[in-house]
Short mmCIF file of C-alpha atoms in Angstrom, two decimals:
data_model
loop_
_atom_site.label_atom_id
_atom_site.label_comp_id
_atom_site.label_asym_id
_atom_site.label_seq_id
_atom_site.Cartn_x
_atom_site.Cartn_y
_atom_site.Cartn_z
CA UNK A 513 -75.39 77.25 8.17
CA UNK A 514 -75.33 76.25 11.83
CA UNK A 515 -78.53 74.22 11.34
CA UNK A 516 -76.88 72.15 8.58
CA UNK A 517 -73.80 71.57 10.77
CA UNK A 518 -76.00 70.50 13.69
CA UNK A 519 -77.94 68.08 11.44
CA UNK A 520 -74.73 66.46 10.19
CA UNK A 521 -73.43 66.19 13.73
CA UNK A 522 -76.67 64.61 14.89
CA UNK A 523 -76.63 61.95 12.13
CA UNK A 524 -73.00 61.06 12.80
CA UNK A 525 -72.71 58.07 15.13
CA UNK A 526 -70.79 58.58 18.37
CA UNK A 527 -67.27 57.19 18.43
CA UNK A 528 -68.19 54.51 20.96
CA UNK A 529 -71.13 53.30 18.82
CA UNK A 530 -69.18 52.98 15.56
CA UNK A 531 -68.23 49.45 14.43
CA UNK A 532 -64.62 48.44 14.98
CA UNK A 533 -63.90 48.15 11.26
CA UNK A 534 -64.85 51.82 10.76
CA UNK A 535 -62.30 53.06 13.25
CA UNK A 536 -59.06 54.46 11.94
CA UNK A 537 -56.29 51.91 12.73
CA UNK A 538 -53.73 52.99 15.26
CA UNK A 539 -50.03 53.20 14.50
CA UNK A 540 -49.28 50.12 16.60
CA UNK A 541 -51.86 48.12 14.63
CA UNK A 542 -50.41 49.25 11.32
CA UNK A 543 -46.90 48.31 12.41
CA UNK A 544 -48.09 44.89 13.59
CA UNK A 545 -49.88 44.23 10.30
CA UNK A 546 -46.80 45.25 8.32
CA UNK A 547 -44.57 43.02 10.43
CA UNK A 548 -46.87 40.02 9.97
CA UNK A 549 -47.06 40.65 6.22
CA UNK A 550 -43.28 40.95 5.89
CA UNK A 551 -42.79 37.77 7.96
CA UNK A 552 -45.28 35.84 5.84
CA UNK A 553 -43.66 36.97 2.58
CA UNK A 554 -40.24 36.03 3.95
CA UNK A 555 -41.45 32.58 4.97
CA UNK A 556 -42.63 32.01 1.40
CA UNK A 557 -39.82 33.61 -0.57
CA UNK A 558 -36.75 32.50 1.42
CA UNK A 559 -37.31 28.73 0.96
CA UNK A 560 -38.08 29.27 -2.71
CA UNK A 561 -34.91 31.32 -3.13
CA UNK A 562 -32.88 28.60 -1.41
CA UNK A 563 -34.24 26.09 -3.92
CA UNK A 564 -33.25 28.34 -6.85
CA UNK A 565 -29.84 29.17 -5.36
CA UNK A 566 -29.08 25.50 -4.67
CA UNK A 567 -29.94 24.59 -8.26
CA UNK A 568 -27.50 27.25 -9.52
CA UNK A 569 -24.64 26.61 -7.07
CA UNK A 570 -21.56 24.46 -7.76
CA UNK A 571 -21.64 20.97 -6.34
CA UNK A 572 -18.77 21.37 -3.89
CA UNK A 573 -20.38 24.40 -2.23
CA UNK A 574 -23.62 22.46 -1.77
CA UNK A 575 -21.77 19.57 -0.11
CA UNK A 576 -19.79 21.93 2.12
CA UNK A 577 -23.00 23.68 3.26
CA UNK A 578 -24.76 20.45 4.09
CA UNK A 579 -26.88 20.10 0.95
CA UNK A 580 -28.03 23.65 0.25
CA UNK A 581 -26.77 27.10 -0.75
CA UNK A 582 -28.19 30.54 0.00
CA UNK A 583 -25.95 32.43 -2.47
CA UNK A 584 -23.93 30.57 -5.11
CA UNK A 585 -20.18 31.23 -5.15
CA UNK A 586 -20.31 30.60 -8.90
CA UNK A 587 -23.50 30.75 -10.91
CA UNK A 588 -23.81 27.66 -13.08
CA UNK A 589 -26.61 26.10 -15.09
CA UNK A 590 -24.96 22.69 -15.27
CA UNK A 591 -27.72 21.10 -13.19
CA UNK A 592 -30.39 22.37 -15.58
CA UNK A 593 -28.44 21.23 -18.61
CA UNK A 594 -28.00 17.82 -17.06
CA UNK A 595 -31.68 17.50 -16.18
CA UNK A 596 -32.97 18.73 -19.55
CA UNK A 597 -30.52 16.54 -21.44
CA UNK A 598 -32.00 13.53 -19.65
CA UNK A 599 -34.46 11.85 -22.00
CA UNK A 600 -36.67 10.72 -19.10
CA UNK A 601 -37.16 14.27 -17.83
CA UNK A 602 -37.88 15.83 -21.22
CA UNK A 603 -40.35 13.10 -22.11
CA UNK A 604 -42.06 13.45 -18.74
CA UNK A 605 -42.29 17.22 -19.29
CA UNK A 606 -44.13 16.72 -22.59
CA UNK A 607 -46.42 14.16 -20.95
CA UNK A 608 -47.33 16.60 -18.18
CA UNK A 609 -47.99 19.40 -20.66
CA UNK A 610 -50.22 17.16 -22.77
CA UNK A 611 -52.16 15.74 -19.82
CA UNK A 612 -52.62 19.21 -18.33
CA UNK A 613 -53.79 20.74 -21.61
CA UNK A 614 -56.20 17.98 -22.64
CA UNK A 615 -57.39 17.28 -19.11
CA UNK A 616 -58.13 20.94 -18.41
CA UNK A 617 -59.97 21.33 -21.71
CA UNK A 618 -62.19 18.28 -21.26
CA UNK A 619 -62.79 19.07 -17.60
CA UNK A 620 -63.90 22.61 -18.42
CA UNK A 621 -66.22 21.39 -21.18
CA UNK A 622 -67.86 18.78 -18.96
CA UNK A 623 -68.08 21.12 -15.96
CA UNK A 624 -69.63 23.97 -17.95
CA UNK A 625 -72.25 21.80 -19.66
CA UNK A 626 -73.20 19.97 -16.46
CA UNK A 627 -73.28 23.17 -14.40
CA UNK A 628 -75.47 24.91 -16.98
CA UNK A 629 -77.92 22.01 -17.04
CA UNK A 630 -78.13 21.91 -13.23
CA UNK A 631 -78.44 25.69 -12.97
CA UNK A 632 -81.56 25.89 -15.12
CA UNK A 633 -84.93 25.59 -13.32
CA UNK A 634 -87.37 22.80 -14.07
CA UNK A 635 -84.68 20.39 -15.34
CA UNK A 636 -85.96 16.82 -15.16
CA UNK A 637 -84.06 15.01 -12.44
CA UNK A 638 -81.89 18.04 -11.71
CA UNK A 639 -82.22 17.93 -7.92
CA UNK A 640 -81.56 14.16 -7.53
CA UNK A 641 -78.54 14.41 -9.83
CA UNK A 642 -77.18 17.34 -7.83
CA UNK A 643 -77.64 15.43 -4.58
CA UNK A 644 -75.86 12.44 -6.09
CA UNK A 645 -72.96 14.65 -7.15
CA UNK A 646 -72.74 16.19 -3.68
CA UNK A 647 -72.78 12.68 -2.19
CA UNK A 648 -69.61 11.85 -4.12
CA UNK A 649 -68.05 15.01 -2.68
CA UNK A 650 -68.80 13.90 0.90
CA UNK A 651 -67.93 10.24 0.28
CA UNK A 652 -65.32 10.06 -2.50
CA UNK A 653 -64.49 6.63 -3.95
CA UNK A 654 -61.47 4.87 -2.53
CA UNK A 655 -58.46 3.75 -4.51
CA UNK A 656 -59.31 0.04 -4.89
CA UNK A 657 -62.78 0.49 -6.52
CA UNK A 658 -61.35 3.17 -8.81
CA UNK A 659 -58.47 0.92 -9.84
CA UNK A 660 -60.83 -2.00 -10.50
CA UNK A 661 -63.10 0.17 -12.65
CA UNK A 662 -60.17 1.50 -14.69
CA UNK A 663 -58.78 -2.02 -15.06
CA UNK A 664 -62.13 -3.35 -16.28
CA UNK A 665 -62.29 -0.53 -18.84
CA UNK A 666 -58.76 -1.27 -20.06
CA UNK A 667 -57.39 2.12 -19.03
CA UNK A 668 -54.46 0.94 -16.90
CA UNK A 669 -51.16 1.93 -18.54
CA UNK A 670 -52.92 4.58 -20.65
CA UNK A 671 -52.94 8.35 -20.42
CA UNK A 672 -56.71 8.27 -19.98
CA UNK A 673 -56.20 7.08 -16.41
CA UNK A 674 -54.42 10.33 -15.55
CA UNK A 675 -57.46 12.59 -16.00
CA UNK A 676 -60.68 10.64 -16.65
CA UNK A 677 -61.16 9.57 -12.97
CA UNK A 678 -61.07 13.24 -11.92
CA UNK A 679 -62.65 14.78 -15.00
CA UNK A 680 -65.24 16.78 -13.02
CA UNK A 681 -64.43 18.28 -9.64
CA UNK A 682 -67.49 18.75 -7.44
CA UNK A 683 -66.26 21.99 -5.87
CA UNK A 684 -65.58 23.53 -9.27
CA UNK A 685 -68.97 22.33 -10.50
CA UNK A 686 -70.77 23.97 -7.57
CA UNK A 687 -68.88 27.24 -8.11
CA UNK A 688 -69.72 27.39 -11.84
CA UNK A 689 -73.34 26.39 -11.22
CA UNK A 690 -73.70 29.14 -8.63
CA UNK A 691 -72.27 31.69 -11.03
CA UNK A 692 -74.71 30.62 -13.76
CA UNK A 693 -77.61 30.91 -11.34
CA UNK A 694 -76.54 34.48 -10.54
CA UNK A 695 -77.02 35.62 -14.14
CA UNK A 696 -80.27 37.63 -14.38
CA UNK A 697 -83.21 35.56 -15.55
CA UNK A 698 -84.24 38.40 -17.89
CA UNK A 699 -81.29 37.55 -20.14
CA UNK A 700 -82.50 33.97 -20.51
CA UNK A 701 -86.02 35.17 -21.25
CA UNK A 702 -84.76 37.63 -23.87
CA UNK A 703 -82.81 34.82 -25.53
CA UNK A 704 -85.90 32.61 -25.62
CA UNK A 705 -87.96 35.43 -27.13
CA UNK A 706 -85.33 35.76 -29.86
CA UNK A 707 -85.72 32.07 -30.63
CA UNK A 708 -82.38 30.97 -29.15
CA UNK A 709 -82.08 27.40 -27.95
CA UNK A 710 -80.17 26.26 -24.89
CA UNK A 711 -76.85 25.78 -26.70
CA UNK A 712 -77.04 29.17 -28.37
CA UNK A 713 -77.95 30.79 -25.05
CA UNK A 714 -75.00 29.10 -23.40
CA UNK A 715 -72.46 30.14 -26.03
CA UNK A 716 -73.72 33.64 -26.83
CA UNK A 717 -74.92 34.88 -23.43
CA UNK A 718 -73.75 32.75 -20.52
CA UNK A 719 -70.14 32.03 -21.48
CA UNK A 720 -69.21 35.64 -22.39
CA UNK A 721 -70.46 36.70 -18.95
CA UNK A 722 -68.61 33.88 -17.19
CA UNK A 723 -65.03 34.46 -18.28
CA UNK A 724 -63.89 35.13 -14.71
CA UNK A 725 -65.23 31.94 -13.16
CA UNK A 726 -64.13 29.82 -16.13
CA UNK A 727 -60.60 31.23 -15.93
CA UNK A 728 -60.38 30.48 -12.19
CA UNK A 729 -61.84 26.99 -12.47
CA UNK A 730 -59.58 26.28 -15.44
CA UNK A 731 -56.59 27.27 -13.34
CA UNK A 732 -57.75 24.97 -10.54
CA UNK A 733 -57.98 22.08 -12.98
CA UNK A 734 -54.62 22.89 -14.58
CA UNK A 735 -52.82 23.08 -11.23
CA UNK A 736 -54.40 19.81 -10.15
CA UNK A 737 -53.35 17.97 -13.30
CA UNK A 738 -49.88 19.49 -13.34
CA UNK A 739 -49.09 18.69 -9.70
CA UNK A 740 -50.56 15.19 -9.65
CA UNK A 741 -48.04 12.38 -9.22
CA UNK A 742 -50.17 9.78 -7.45
CA UNK A 743 -52.04 8.54 -10.51
CA UNK A 744 -48.83 8.14 -12.46
CA UNK A 745 -47.47 5.88 -9.72
CA UNK A 746 -50.64 3.84 -9.31
CA UNK A 747 -52.01 3.51 -12.83
CA UNK A 748 -48.87 3.47 -15.00
CA UNK A 749 -46.48 0.52 -15.02
CA UNK A 750 -44.41 1.86 -17.92
CA UNK A 751 -41.83 4.36 -16.67
CA UNK A 752 -41.62 6.00 -20.08
CA UNK A 753 -45.22 7.23 -19.65
CA UNK A 754 -44.61 8.93 -16.30
CA UNK A 755 -45.58 12.63 -16.01
CA UNK A 756 -43.07 15.13 -14.69
CA UNK A 757 -44.30 15.12 -11.09
CA UNK A 758 -43.97 11.34 -10.87
CA UNK A 759 -40.40 11.55 -12.18
CA UNK A 760 -39.74 14.41 -9.76
CA UNK A 761 -40.96 12.24 -6.89
CA UNK A 762 -38.48 9.54 -7.88
CA UNK A 763 -35.67 12.10 -8.08
CA UNK A 764 -36.40 13.73 -4.75
CA UNK A 765 -37.31 10.71 -2.63
CA UNK A 766 -35.04 8.06 -4.11
CA UNK A 767 -32.48 9.94 -6.19
CA UNK A 768 -33.26 7.86 -9.26
CA UNK A 769 -31.28 8.94 -12.32
CA UNK A 770 -29.18 11.45 -10.37
CA UNK A 771 -25.46 10.79 -10.22
CA UNK A 772 -22.65 12.96 -8.91
CA UNK A 773 -20.08 14.18 -11.43
CA UNK A 774 -16.45 15.09 -10.68
CA UNK A 775 -13.95 17.27 -12.51
CA UNK A 776 -10.44 16.19 -13.51
CA UNK A 777 -9.13 17.64 -10.24
CA UNK A 778 -11.47 15.40 -8.26
CA UNK A 779 -13.82 18.22 -7.20
CA UNK A 780 -17.55 17.74 -7.28
CA UNK A 781 -18.98 19.61 -10.29
CA UNK A 782 -22.61 18.53 -9.90
CA UNK A 783 -24.37 17.29 -6.79
CA UNK A 784 -27.61 15.28 -6.78
CA UNK A 785 -29.14 17.95 -4.53
CA UNK A 786 -28.58 20.62 -7.20
CA UNK A 787 -30.29 18.49 -9.81
CA UNK A 788 -33.20 17.79 -7.48
CA UNK A 789 -33.69 21.51 -6.95
CA UNK A 790 -33.42 22.11 -10.69
CA UNK A 791 -36.22 19.64 -11.30
CA UNK A 792 -38.33 21.37 -8.62
CA UNK A 793 -37.81 24.75 -10.31
CA UNK A 794 -38.64 23.36 -13.75
CA UNK A 795 -41.83 21.81 -12.38
CA UNK A 796 -42.89 25.01 -10.59
CA UNK A 797 -42.17 27.75 -13.14
CA UNK A 798 -45.01 26.96 -15.65
CA UNK A 799 -47.73 27.40 -13.02
CA UNK A 800 -46.07 30.53 -11.61
CA UNK A 801 -46.09 32.05 -15.09
CA UNK A 802 -49.85 31.49 -15.40
CA UNK A 803 -50.91 32.84 -11.99
CA UNK A 804 -50.34 36.59 -12.70
CA UNK A 805 -52.73 36.47 -15.65
CA UNK A 806 -55.49 34.72 -13.67
CA UNK A 807 -55.09 36.44 -10.29
CA UNK A 808 -57.42 39.33 -11.09
CA UNK A 809 -60.28 36.89 -11.76
CA UNK A 810 -60.08 35.10 -8.39
CA UNK A 811 -62.28 37.36 -6.27
CA UNK A 812 -64.89 37.93 -8.94
CA UNK A 813 -65.03 34.35 -10.11
CA UNK A 814 -64.83 32.24 -6.98
CA UNK A 815 -66.70 34.48 -4.53
CA UNK A 816 -69.57 35.19 -6.93
CA UNK A 817 -70.04 31.51 -7.65
CA UNK A 818 -69.67 30.37 -4.06
CA UNK A 819 -71.99 33.00 -2.57
CA UNK A 820 -74.78 32.50 -5.09
CA UNK A 821 -74.65 28.70 -4.93
#
């Protein structure tokens, strides 16, 4: 019994030789980590709560507090009713949903097919094409050439201009390609022995194993399309075609379409600031509702693809 104990003691590394990450954290370190975590969460949640509270506060309280409210004296949804009753906002909301849905779908299709082709060995021209794609990542096209190309193709003032110029993101392509390369080659060989072609291999073997990376990349595309306002400003001359983020930019920066309303007693019932915050909340909630369902795929999807690429 003593011999076994001595052997275990001999194989155990001395305390001074153990790596720092194997040491048990001290109480001071744990307290410091907790304090930093609490501070970080507070820095994120408090501004977001102020936005929500301001959107739900009465107009006079917002004016008295200098344009914001931390806790509404009276909870009211008048700002949301006013915003959603505005035809411009509701139309822009449908435009954003449509552009996000179609753009994400087409981007995923193109990214998956291109990544699969570049991930397979002995593809004719695979390496030059990959280098060309990486070149566009290091030296992206500027606005003027992109605008001239879209204008020559007749895509100005069309919804195509909102997602075709950014249909394939190079970072997402590299991540998906790396994930495909990490799939064991034996599975591809077994598929070929069973007589499966490339398309059948992709749909029956590769895609079922790649749900994590596809979910993460799809979220990246969706967030990018949903939050984009620049292309709406630059490529659309018709205000009725604006997506929600472009309308939100006009509300927040210029106050377009936001007017103060007063009660019969002369008190302010709705303030432009409350309506601005209501638009911010409406534009943020859809993405926040999607994140919890995709969060568990982040580590598996992104890290696996990035490491193996």
